[in-house]
mmCIF file of C-alpha atoms and ligand atoms in Angstrom:
data_model
loop_
_atom_site.group_PDB
_atom_site.id
_atom_site.type_symbol
_atom_site.label_atom_id
_atom_site.label_comp_id
_atom_site.label_asym_id
_atom_site.label_seq_id
_atom_site.Cartn_x
_atom_site.Cartn_y
_atom_site.Cartn_z
ATOM 1 C CA MET S 290 9.700 30.492 12.457
ATOM 2 C CA SER S 291 9.355 27.447 10.212
ATOM 3 C CA ASP S 292 12.208 26.657 7.866
ATOM 4 C CA GLY S 293 11.991 25.539 4.242
ATOM 5 C CA LEU S 294 8.884 25.712 2.089
ATOM 6 C CA GLN S 295 5.481 26.675 3.460
ATOM 7 C CA VAL S 296 2.412 26.418 1.245
ATOM 8 C CA ALA S 297 -0.625 27.978 2.943
ATOM 9 C CA GLU S 298 -4.208 27.726 1.677
ATOM 10 C CA VAL S 299 -3.023 27.865 -1.926
ATOM 11 C CA VAL S 300 -5.705 28.113 -4.601
ATOM 12 C CA VAL S 301 -5.078 27.868 -8.360
ATOM 13 C CA ARG S 302 -8.045 28.662 -10.594
ATOM 14 C CA TYR S 303 -7.705 28.666 -14.383
ATOM 15 C CA PRO S 304 -9.770 31.214 -16.314
ATOM 16 C CA GLY S 305 -13.049 29.672 -17.449
ATOM 17 C CA ALA S 306 -12.519 26.405 -15.511
ATOM 18 C CA ALA S 307 -15.535 25.098 -13.572
ATOM 19 C CA ALA S 308 -13.510 23.869 -10.575
ATOM 20 C CA GLU S 309 -10.373 25.062 -8.837
ATOM 21 C CA ALA S 310 -7.319 23.027 -9.940
ATOM 22 C CA VAL S 311 -5.838 23.524 -6.447
ATOM 23 C CA ALA S 312 -8.535 24.126 -3.839
ATOM 24 C CA GLY S 313 -6.810 25.352 -0.667
ATOM 25 C CA VAL S 314 -3.673 23.324 0.053
ATOM 26 C CA ASP S 315 -1.471 23.561 3.167
ATOM 27 C CA LEU S 316 1.883 21.802 3.017
ATOM 28 C CA SER S 317 5.319 22.365 4.441
ATOM 29 C CA VAL S 318 8.631 20.914 3.315
ATOM 30 C CA PRO S 319 11.346 21.508 5.947
ATOM 31 C CA THR S 320 14.898 21.899 4.641
ATOM 32 C CA GLY S 321 16.517 18.623 3.671
ATOM 33 C CA GLU S 322 13.212 16.796 3.237
ATOM 34 C CA VAL S 323 11.885 15.205 0.044
ATOM 35 C CA VAL S 324 8.091 15.274 -0.299
ATOM 36 C CA ALA S 325 6.204 13.512 -3.103
ATOM 37 C CA LEU S 326 2.898 14.889 -4.341
ATOM 38 C CA LEU S 327 1.023 11.763 -5.369
ATOM 39 C CA GLY S 328 -2.364 11.632 -7.052
ATOM 40 C CA PRO S 329 -4.306 10.591 -10.136
ATOM 41 C CA SER S 330 -4.099 12.453 -13.430
ATOM 42 C CA GLY S 331 -5.806 15.839 -13.287
ATOM 43 C CA CYS S 332 -5.868 16.117 -9.469
ATOM 44 C CA GLY S 333 -3.839 19.346 -9.526
ATOM 45 C CA LYS S 334 -0.305 18.142 -8.690
ATOM 46 C CA SER S 335 1.423 20.004 -11.516
ATOM 47 C CA SER S 336 -0.664 23.121 -10.908
ATOM 48 C CA LEU S 337 0.466 23.167 -7.265
ATOM 49 C CA LEU S 338 4.101 22.605 -8.242
ATOM 50 C CA ARG S 339 3.915 25.351 -10.854
ATOM 51 C CA ALA S 340 2.332 27.695 -8.329
ATOM 52 C CA VAL S 341 5.240 27.032 -5.934
ATOM 53 C CA ALA S 342 7.704 27.688 -8.767
ATOM 54 C CA GLY S 343 5.953 30.947 -9.632
ATOM 55 C CA LEU S 344 4.926 29.718 -13.090
ATOM 56 C CA GLU S 345 1.233 29.881 -12.205
ATOM 57 C CA PRO S 346 -0.322 32.864 -10.401
ATOM 58 C CA LEU S 347 -2.069 32.150 -7.078
ATOM 59 C CA SER S 348 -5.800 32.811 -6.858
ATOM 60 C CA GLY S 349 -5.469 32.606 -3.091
ATOM 61 C CA GLY S 350 -3.092 31.701 -0.270
ATOM 62 C CA ASP S 351 0.653 32.100 0.090
ATOM 63 C CA VAL S 352 3.946 30.413 -0.773
ATOM 64 C CA ALA S 353 6.846 31.213 1.557
ATOM 65 C CA TRP S 354 10.449 30.180 2.104
ATOM 66 C CA ASP S 355 11.839 30.331 5.649
ATOM 67 C CA GLY S 356 8.740 32.273 6.644
ATOM 68 C CA VAL S 357 9.123 34.956 3.957
ATOM 69 C CA SER S 358 6.530 35.105 1.166
ATOM 70 C CA VAL S 359 7.930 34.587 -2.341
ATOM 71 C CA VAL S 360 4.665 35.351 -4.118
ATOM 72 C CA ASP S 361 6.030 38.610 -5.526
ATOM 73 C CA VAL S 362 9.458 37.145 -6.333
ATOM 74 C CA PRO S 363 9.880 36.235 -10.050
ATOM 75 C CA VAL S 364 10.525 32.569 -10.968
ATOM 76 C CA HIS S 365 14.276 32.940 -11.598
ATOM 77 C CA ARG S 366 14.866 34.812 -8.330
ATOM 78 C CA ARG S 367 13.239 32.260 -6.024
ATOM 79 C CA GLY S 368 16.322 30.044 -5.853
ATOM 80 C CA PHE S 369 14.155 27.057 -6.827
ATOM 81 C CA GLY S 370 15.355 24.515 -9.417
ATOM 82 C CA LEU S 371 13.021 22.821 -11.886
ATOM 83 C CA LEU S 372 13.143 19.419 -13.538
ATOM 84 C CA PHE S 373 10.445 18.267 -15.952
ATOM 85 C CA GLN S 374 9.484 14.982 -17.580
ATOM 86 C CA ASP S 375 11.458 15.589 -20.766
ATOM 87 C CA GLY S 376 14.515 17.234 -19.207
ATOM 88 C CA GLN S 377 14.505 19.982 -21.825
ATOM 89 C CA LEU S 378 18.241 19.796 -22.562
ATOM 90 C CA PHE S 379 19.848 22.122 -25.101
ATOM 91 C CA ALA S 380 20.322 19.880 -28.149
ATOM 92 C CA HIS S 381 23.111 22.012 -29.608
ATOM 93 C CA ARG S 382 25.316 21.840 -26.468
ATOM 94 C CA ASP S 383 27.300 18.877 -25.204
ATOM 95 C CA VAL S 384 26.868 17.443 -21.703
ATOM 96 C CA THR S 385 29.266 19.971 -20.154
ATOM 97 C CA GLY S 386 27.494 22.844 -21.928
ATOM 98 C CA ASN S 387 24.177 21.694 -20.463
ATOM 99 C CA VAL S 388 25.375 21.078 -16.908
ATOM 100 C CA ALA S 389 27.542 24.241 -16.814
ATOM 101 C CA TYR S 390 24.530 26.289 -17.915
ATOM 102 C CA GLY S 391 23.107 25.822 -14.426
ATOM 103 C CA LEU S 392 26.252 27.027 -12.651
ATOM 104 C CA PRO S 393 26.538 30.474 -11.103
ATOM 105 C CA ALA S 394 28.256 32.936 -13.499
ATOM 106 C CA THR S 395 31.394 33.167 -11.295
ATOM 107 C CA VAL S 396 31.994 29.416 -11.546
ATOM 108 C CA ARG S 397 31.037 29.278 -15.236
ATOM 109 C CA ARG S 398 33.686 31.851 -16.149
ATOM 110 C CA ASP S 399 36.495 30.103 -14.221
ATOM 111 C CA ARG S 400 37.495 27.190 -16.454
ATOM 112 C CA ALA S 401 39.119 25.018 -13.772
ATOM 113 C CA ALA S 402 36.302 25.584 -11.268
ATOM 114 C CA ARG S 403 33.694 24.903 -13.969
ATOM 115 C CA GLU S 404 35.280 21.633 -15.086
ATOM 116 C CA ALA S 405 35.724 20.454 -11.500
ATOM 117 C CA ARG S 406 32.094 21.173 -10.621
ATOM 118 C CA VAL S 407 30.757 19.577 -13.844
ATOM 119 C CA ALA S 408 32.872 16.455 -13.149
ATOM 120 C CA GLU S 409 31.586 16.345 -9.564
ATOM 121 C CA LEU S 410 27.957 16.635 -10.698
ATOM 122 C CA LEU S 411 28.365 13.985 -13.404
ATOM 123 C CA ASP S 412 29.912 11.607 -10.832
ATOM 124 C CA LEU S 413 26.984 12.303 -8.561
ATOM 125 C CA VAL S 414 24.372 11.381 -11.188
ATOM 126 C CA GLY S 415 26.302 8.304 -12.343
ATOM 127 C CA LEU S 416 27.611 9.642 -15.666
ATOM 128 C CA PRO S 417 31.354 10.152 -15.090
ATOM 129 C CA GLY S 418 33.434 10.915 -18.175
ATOM 130 C CA THR S 419 30.527 11.983 -20.408
ATOM 131 C CA GLN S 420 31.526 15.682 -20.541
ATOM 132 C CA ARG S 421 32.050 15.799 -24.310
ATOM 133 C CA ARG S 422 29.082 13.645 -25.361
ATOM 134 C CA ALA S 423 26.499 15.298 -27.622
ATOM 135 C CA VAL S 424 23.151 15.091 -25.817
ATOM 136 C CA GLY S 425 21.542 13.621 -28.951
ATOM 137 C CA THR S 426 23.636 10.467 -28.443
ATOM 138 C CA LEU S 427 22.380 9.861 -24.886
ATOM 139 C CA SER S 428 19.604 7.446 -23.890
ATOM 140 C CA GLY S 429 16.417 8.799 -22.289
ATOM 141 C CA GLY S 430 17.620 7.805 -18.827
ATOM 142 C CA GLU S 431 21.040 9.412 -19.386
ATOM 143 C CA ARG S 432 19.392 12.606 -20.587
ATOM 144 C CA GLN S 433 17.332 12.813 -17.385
ATOM 145 C CA ARG S 434 20.527 12.298 -15.339
ATOM 146 C CA VAL S 435 22.139 15.222 -17.189
ATOM 147 C CA ALA S 436 19.007 17.315 -16.597
ATOM 148 C CA LEU S 437 19.221 16.444 -12.891
ATOM 149 C CA ALA S 438 22.908 17.478 -12.802
ATOM 150 C CA ARG S 439 22.006 20.768 -14.492
ATOM 151 C CA ALA S 440 19.165 21.400 -12.039
ATOM 152 C CA LEU S 441 21.439 20.694 -9.047
ATOM 153 C CA ALA S 442 24.355 22.765 -10.369
ATOM 154 C CA PRO S 443 23.295 26.088 -8.798
ATOM 155 C CA ARG S 444 22.560 24.300 -5.469
ATOM 156 C CA PRO S 445 18.888 25.321 -5.475
ATOM 157 C CA ARG S 446 17.358 25.791 -2.037
ATOM 158 C CA LEU S 447 14.369 23.823 -3.323
ATOM 159 C CA LEU S 448 14.225 21.405 -6.258
ATOM 160 C CA LEU S 449 10.822 21.013 -7.949
ATOM 161 C CA LEU S 450 10.471 17.831 -10.006
ATOM 162 C CA ASP S 451 7.436 17.245 -12.239
ATOM 163 C CA GLU S 452 7.136 13.550 -13.222
ATOM 164 C CA PRO S 453 10.879 13.435 -14.023
ATOM 165 C CA LEU S 454 10.872 9.679 -14.661
ATOM 166 C CA SER S 455 7.528 9.079 -16.328
ATOM 167 C CA ALA S 456 8.851 9.111 -19.909
ATOM 168 C CA LEU S 457 11.120 6.138 -19.104
ATOM 169 C CA ASP S 458 10.284 2.439 -19.146
ATOM 170 C CA ARG S 459 9.406 0.718 -15.881
ATOM 171 C CA ALA S 460 12.700 -1.058 -15.132
ATOM 172 C CA LEU S 461 14.694 2.108 -15.769
ATOM 173 C CA ARG S 462 12.227 4.148 -13.740
ATOM 174 C CA GLU S 463 12.715 1.890 -10.726
ATOM 175 C CA ARG S 464 16.496 2.141 -10.949
ATOM 176 C CA LEU S 465 16.472 5.886 -11.477
ATOM 177 C CA ALA S 466 14.012 6.413 -8.611
ATOM 178 C CA ALA S 467 16.498 4.755 -6.238
ATOM 179 C CA ASP S 468 19.383 6.771 -7.733
ATOM 180 C CA LEU S 469 17.378 9.991 -7.493
ATOM 181 C CA ARG S 470 16.714 9.357 -3.804
ATOM 182 C CA ALA S 471 20.451 8.722 -3.259
ATOM 183 C CA VAL S 472 21.434 11.933 -5.070
ATOM 184 C CA LEU S 473 18.888 14.087 -3.211
ATOM 185 C CA THR S 474 20.001 12.610 0.113
ATOM 186 C CA ALA S 475 23.731 12.966 -0.648
ATOM 187 C CA THR S 476 23.268 16.626 -1.553
ATOM 188 C CA ALA S 477 20.781 17.269 1.306
ATOM 189 C CA THR S 478 18.488 18.788 -1.324
ATOM 190 C CA THR S 479 15.016 19.914 -0.258
ATOM 191 C CA ALA S 480 12.621 18.683 -2.920
ATOM 192 C CA LEU S 481 8.985 18.541 -3.975
ATOM 193 C CA PHE S 482 8.406 15.689 -6.399
ATOM 194 C CA VAL S 483 5.229 15.194 -8.471
ATOM 195 C CA THR S 484 4.267 11.677 -9.518
ATOM 196 C CA HIS S 485 1.174 9.563 -10.215
ATOM 197 C CA ASP S 486 3.123 6.365 -9.442
ATOM 198 C CA GLN S 487 2.783 5.028 -5.883
ATOM 199 C CA ASP S 488 5.952 2.919 -6.035
ATOM 200 C CA GLU S 489 7.958 5.897 -7.233
ATOM 201 C CA ALA S 490 6.611 8.172 -4.491
ATOM 202 C CA PHE S 491 7.442 5.547 -1.864
ATOM 203 C CA ALA S 492 10.949 4.993 -3.300
ATOM 204 C CA VAL S 493 11.932 8.665 -3.488
ATOM 205 C CA ALA S 494 10.193 10.573 -0.704
ATOM 206 C CA ASP S 495 10.563 11.021 3.056
ATOM 207 C CA ARG S 496 6.867 11.932 3.153
ATOM 208 C CA VAL S 497 4.102 11.431 0.623
ATOM 209 C CA ALA S 498 1.249 13.926 0.158
ATOM 210 C CA VAL S 499 -1.774 12.229 -1.437
ATOM 211 C CA MET S 500 -3.863 14.590 -3.528
ATOM 212 C CA ALA S 501 -7.312 14.256 -5.130
ATOM 213 C CA ALA S 502 -9.540 16.854 -6.802
ATOM 214 C CA GLY S 503 -7.334 19.798 -5.813
ATOM 215 C CA ARG S 504 -7.028 18.869 -2.129
ATOM 216 C CA LEU S 505 -4.539 17.014 0.052
ATOM 217 C CA LEU S 506 -6.087 13.900 1.575
ATOM 218 C CA GLN S 507 -3.143 12.802 3.743
ATOM 219 C CA VAL S 508 0.532 13.585 4.270
ATOM 220 C CA ALA S 509 2.664 10.891 5.911
ATOM 221 C CA ALA S 510 5.886 8.895 5.702
ATOM 222 C CA PRO S 511 5.574 5.964 3.266
ATOM 223 C CA ALA S 512 5.399 3.220 5.924
ATOM 224 C CA GLU S 513 2.844 5.180 7.955
ATOM 225 C CA LEU S 514 0.736 5.906 4.860
ATOM 226 C CA TRP S 515 0.774 2.240 3.839
ATOM 227 C CA ALA S 516 -0.137 1.000 7.329
ATOM 228 C CA ARG S 517 -2.680 3.715 8.178
ATOM 229 C CA PRO S 518 -4.369 5.291 5.164
ATOM 230 C CA ALA S 519 -6.702 8.029 6.408
ATOM 231 C CA SER S 520 -9.656 6.979 4.245
ATOM 232 C CA ARG S 521 -10.886 4.469 1.700
ATOM 233 C CA ASP S 522 -10.061 6.943 -1.081
ATOM 234 C CA VAL S 523 -6.422 7.093 0.000
ATOM 235 C CA ALA S 524 -6.311 3.319 0.470
ATOM 236 C CA ARG S 525 -7.832 2.672 -2.967
ATOM 237 C CA PHE S 526 -5.356 5.021 -4.581
ATOM 238 C CA LEU S 527 -2.457 3.230 -2.865
ATOM 239 C CA GLY S 528 -3.695 -0.054 -4.336
ATOM 240 C CA TYR S 529 -5.858 -1.552 -1.571
ATOM 241 C CA GLU S 530 -8.542 -3.544 -3.363
ATOM 242 C CA ALA S 531 -11.027 -4.792 -0.745
ATOM 243 C CA PHE S 532 -12.420 -3.633 2.596
ATOM 244 C CA VAL S 533 -13.823 -5.647 5.505
ATOM 245 C CA ALA S 534 -15.415 -4.447 8.746
ATOM 246 C CA VAL S 535 -13.755 -5.531 11.992
ATOM 247 C CA PRO S 536 -16.415 -7.443 13.980
ATOM 248 C CA GLY S 537 -17.320 -6.410 17.512
ATOM 249 C CA PRO S 538 -16.448 -8.690 20.446
ATOM 250 C CA GLY S 539 -18.714 -11.702 20.631
ATOM 251 C CA THR S 540 -20.161 -11.130 17.159
ATOM 252 C CA GLY S 541 -19.704 -13.863 14.626
ATOM 253 C CA ALA S 542 -17.301 -13.204 11.790
ATOM 254 C CA PRO S 543 -16.277 -15.345 8.838
ATOM 255 C CA PRO S 544 -13.064 -17.337 9.475
ATOM 256 C CA ALA S 545 -11.218 -15.320 6.814
ATOM 257 C CA VAL S 546 -11.960 -12.062 8.650
ATOM 258 C CA ARG S 547 -10.947 -13.606 11.991
ATOM 259 C CA ALA S 548 -7.686 -14.782 10.384
ATOM 260 C CA LEU S 549 -6.975 -11.272 9.092
ATOM 261 C CA VAL S 550 -7.702 -9.664 12.467
ATOM 262 C CA SER S 551 -5.466 -12.078 14.355
ATOM 263 C CA ALA S 552 -2.630 -11.761 11.786
ATOM 264 C CA VAL S 553 -2.703 -7.946 12.058
ATOM 265 C CA ASP S 554 -3.024 -8.120 15.866
ATOM 266 C CA ALA S 555 -0.024 -10.422 16.104
ATOM 267 C CA ALA S 556 2.099 -8.272 13.772
ATOM 268 C CA GLY S 557 1.014 -5.043 15.520
ATOM 269 C CA THR S 558 1.243 -3.232 12.165
ATOM 270 C CA ALA S 559 -2.156 -1.537 12.181
ATOM 271 C CA PRO S 560 -4.848 -0.636 14.688
ATOM 272 C CA VAL S 561 -7.633 -3.211 14.807
ATOM 273 C CA ARG S 562 -10.748 -2.027 16.618
ATOM 274 C CA ALA S 563 -14.313 -3.159 16.486
ATOM 275 C CA GLY S 564 -16.187 -0.919 14.085
ATOM 276 C CA GLY S 565 -12.964 -0.165 12.191
ATOM 277 C CA VAL S 566 -12.215 -1.372 8.695
ATOM 278 C CA LEU S 567 -9.371 -3.454 7.304
ATOM 279 C CA ALA S 568 -8.106 -2.595 3.820
ATOM 280 C CA LEU S 569 -6.655 -5.495 1.855
ATOM 281 C CA ALA S 570 -3.949 -5.176 -0.804
ATOM 282 C CA ALA S 571 -2.793 -7.902 -3.183
ATOM 283 C CA GLY S 572 -1.120 -10.489 -0.964
ATOM 284 C CA ALA S 573 -3.387 -10.073 2.080
ATOM 285 C CA PHE S 574 -4.020 -13.758 1.459
ATOM 286 C CA VAL S 575 -1.332 -16.217 0.453
ATOM 287 C CA VAL S 576 -2.001 -19.605 -1.104
ATOM 288 C CA ALA S 577 -1.154 -22.291 1.427
ATOM 289 C CA PRO S 578 0.096 -25.274 -0.546
ATOM 290 C CA ASP S 579 1.304 -26.868 2.712
ATOM 291 C CA VAL S 580 -2.331 -27.674 3.458
ATOM 292 C CA GLY S 581 -2.086 -29.658 0.259
ATOM 293 C CA GLY S 582 -4.769 -27.582 -1.362
ATOM 294 C CA ASP S 583 -7.194 -29.488 0.830
ATOM 295 C CA ALA S 584 -9.711 -26.730 1.484
ATOM 296 C CA ARG S 585 -11.739 -29.062 3.734
ATOM 297 C CA THR S 586 -9.187 -28.857 6.585
ATOM 298 C CA ALA S 587 -8.270 -25.167 6.234
ATOM 299 C CA ASP S 588 -9.637 -22.201 8.176
ATOM 300 C CA VAL S 589 -9.559 -19.783 5.279
ATOM 301 C CA THR S 590 -10.837 -20.925 1.930
ATOM 302 C CA GLY S 591 -11.708 -19.504 -1.440
ATOM 303 C CA THR S 592 -12.540 -20.385 -5.024
ATOM 304 C CA VAL S 593 -10.014 -19.677 -7.768
ATOM 305 C CA HIS S 594 -11.319 -17.253 -10.365
ATOM 306 C CA ALA S 595 -8.199 -16.709 -12.513
ATOM 307 C CA LEU S 596 -4.404 -16.817 -12.426
ATOM 308 C CA ARG S 597 -1.988 -14.179 -13.680
ATOM 309 C CA SER S 598 1.756 -13.910 -13.679
ATOM 310 C CA ARG S 599 3.148 -10.635 -12.481
ATOM 311 C CA ARG S 600 6.887 -10.037 -12.474
ATOM 312 C CA GLY S 601 7.758 -13.640 -11.662
ATOM 313 C CA ARG S 602 5.021 -14.004 -9.027
ATOM 314 C CA THR S 603 1.799 -15.867 -9.444
ATOM 315 C CA GLU S 604 -1.255 -13.845 -8.494
ATOM 316 C CA VAL S 605 -4.458 -15.726 -7.951
ATOM 317 C CA VAL S 606 -7.715 -13.858 -8.285
ATOM 318 C CA VAL S 607 -9.762 -15.680 -5.695
ATOM 319 C CA ASP S 608 -13.243 -15.341 -4.183
ATOM 320 C CA VAL S 609 -12.458 -15.679 -0.479
ATOM 321 C CA ASP S 610 -15.382 -16.952 1.598
ATOM 322 C CA GLY S 611 -16.712 -14.102 3.744
ATOM 323 C CA VAL S 612 -14.484 -11.452 2.135
ATOM 324 C CA GLY S 613 -15.011 -11.290 -1.614
ATOM 325 C CA ARG S 614 -12.726 -11.123 -4.633
ATOM 326 C CA VAL S 615 -9.061 -10.350 -3.889
ATOM 327 C CA SER S 616 -5.617 -11.036 -5.374
ATOM 328 C CA ALA S 617 -3.781 -13.711 -3.391
ATOM 329 C CA LEU S 618 -0.125 -14.547 -3.898
ATOM 330 C CA ALA S 619 1.167 -18.010 -4.718
ATOM 331 C CA PRO S 620 4.662 -19.477 -5.111
ATOM 332 C CA ALA S 621 6.196 -18.952 -8.585
ATOM 333 C CA GLY S 622 5.020 -21.686 -10.925
ATOM 334 C CA TRP S 623 2.009 -22.664 -8.791
ATOM 335 C CA THR S 624 -0.962 -23.402 -10.959
ATOM 336 C CA CYS S 625 -4.604 -24.318 -10.527
ATOM 337 C CA PRO S 626 -7.673 -24.288 -12.793
ATOM 338 C CA PRO S 627 -10.541 -21.853 -12.129
ATOM 339 C CA GLY S 628 -13.345 -23.128 -9.923
ATOM 340 C CA VAL S 629 -11.107 -25.147 -7.573
ATOM 341 C CA ARG S 630 -11.402 -24.495 -3.835
ATOM 342 C CA ILE S 631 -8.086 -23.683 -2.153
ATOM 343 C CA ALA S 632 -6.675 -23.027 1.313
ATOM 344 C CA LEU S 633 -5.200 -19.623 2.226
ATOM 345 C CA HIS S 634 -3.213 -17.872 4.983
ATOM 346 C CA ALA S 635 -3.630 -14.206 5.976
ATOM 347 C CA ASP S 636 -0.540 -11.952 5.694
ATOM 348 C CA ALA S 637 -0.574 -8.784 7.844
ATOM 349 C CA ALA S 638 1.989 -7.012 5.623
ATOM 350 C CA ALA S 639 -0.688 -6.351 2.991
ATOM 351 C CA VAL S 640 -3.423 -5.269 5.428
ATOM 352 C CA ALA S 641 -4.050 -1.748 6.730
ATOM 353 C CA GLY S 642 -6.371 -0.500 9.455
ATOM 354 C CA LEU S 643 -8.734 2.338 8.557
ATOM 355 C CA PRO S 644 -10.797 4.463 10.886
ATOM 356 C CA GLY S 645 -14.431 3.240 10.706
HETATM 357 N N1 ATP X 891 -3.433 25.919 -18.376
HETATM 358 C C1 ATP X 891 -4.596 25.384 -17.970
HETATM 359 N N2 ATP X 891 -5.778 25.959 -18.285
HETATM 360 C C2 ATP X 891 -6.958 25.433 -17.876
HETATM 361 N N3 ATP X 891 -7.049 24.313 -17.132
HETATM 362 C C3 ATP X 891 -5.905 23.692 -16.778
HETATM 363 C C4 ATP X 891 -4.630 24.192 -17.188
HETATM 364 N N4 ATP X 891 -3.677 23.364 -16.697
HETATM 365 C C5 ATP X 891 -4.328 22.395 -16.009
HETATM 366 N N5 ATP X 891 -5.658 22.594 -16.067
HETATM 367 C C6 ATP X 891 -6.699 21.764 -15.428
HETATM 368 O O1 ATP X 891 -6.470 21.791 -14.030
HETATM 369 C C7 ATP X 891 -6.685 20.499 -13.464
HETATM 370 C C8 ATP X 891 -5.407 20.023 -12.760
HETATM 371 O O2 ATP X 891 -4.408 19.815 -13.742
HETATM 372 P P1 ATP X 891 -2.903 19.426 -13.351
HETATM 373 O O3 ATP X 891 -2.101 19.359 -14.615
HETATM 374 O O4 ATP X 891 -2.441 20.302 -12.278
HETATM 375 O O5 ATP X 891 -3.128 17.962 -12.760
HETATM 376 P P2 ATP X 891 -2.088 16.793 -12.539
HETATM 377 O O6 ATP X 891 -2.516 16.109 -11.304
HETATM 378 O O7 ATP X 891 -0.703 17.312 -12.593
HETATM 379 O O8 ATP X 891 -2.373 15.863 -13.766
HETATM 380 P P3 ATP X 891 -1.347 15.038 -14.715
HETATM 381 O O9 ATP X 891 -0.730 13.987 -13.838
HETATM 382 O O10 ATP X 891 -2.258 14.462 -15.759
HETATM 383 O O11 ATP X 891 -0.365 16.034 -15.236
HETATM 384 C C9 ATP X 891 -7.126 19.597 -14.601
HETATM 385 O O12 ATP X 891 -8.508 19.550 -14.598
HETATM 386 C C10 ATP X 891 -6.602 20.311 -15.831
HETATM 387 O O13 ATP X 891 -7.422 20.040 -16.945
#
């Protein structure tokens, strides 16, 4: 018998809607694992999460825990915790009042046990000593930490998180994603985490389930997903921006494609077979200032289209000969006017192999 959550052929259809929001999804989350449901807006992530929680009726399929269907079990009896984007704290209670709300009644009624558990949970989420704070005085990030403590308080057998960080600004989101991973790991919490943000999914989850138009396209560990996306759709959603065919033996290929193939071959990070396709992310080419910008002596060359600065890095939008327009990386502060021809290196870390 499988342990943890099993989602089998789940369908969610809203009354009057033309298409199914969830169109037959199979997914399992073994105990102790954190799985991210990743996909664009409207692909059905929240509908699937709500169906698992019991907040949305199934139009087909089954949701089970440890092999036992929970479809007829009401939301509050499933032993699943919920955490939403806005935390939904009780404004009229202080931090303790909010966190203690999630505790089992036996602990809540025993003052010493309650205070010890609240203190433990607040330590866990990085808010020690905030027991008496009014929630209205907390920042957005602090409020989500309190909401996480409240959700963890009853030790749910499964924690369901729906975009819990998306109301926060980017820097805070990155920090909290790392903290959230640490908390879920420390408490060995089994979790299903909905997000539309690739970086967040990769930072939090053991496995990432990529969803589009109500279906799962691929489920894999982050490194595996990045190195071997199952299709162009998955690759595009992960941020791959260009695709090149791997040439057959003896067939001519542009030097840039040959450089990519040999970089990936040497790194052994992705399968490279004739007839297959390489997907290129930003950074698949790196500006090679050591060649002195002298494109005449370089193997791989391109023409600068534009420069942009992204988080301290210089990204060069460049038309690479034989490949097309991609985003290359350059050292911080590197600059060059549009139209200039430059030399480039291939970097296997930003290249994935796709089946043909
Ligand atoms: N209560 C509802 N009634 C009718 N249609 C709905 C309802 N809730 C969601 N939908 C539709 O179902 C589809 C999936 O929506 P869902 O919210 O599950 O997607 P999502 O991937 O979570 O998107 P987002 O990231 O924008 O929240 C969308 O087309 C949406 O318009």
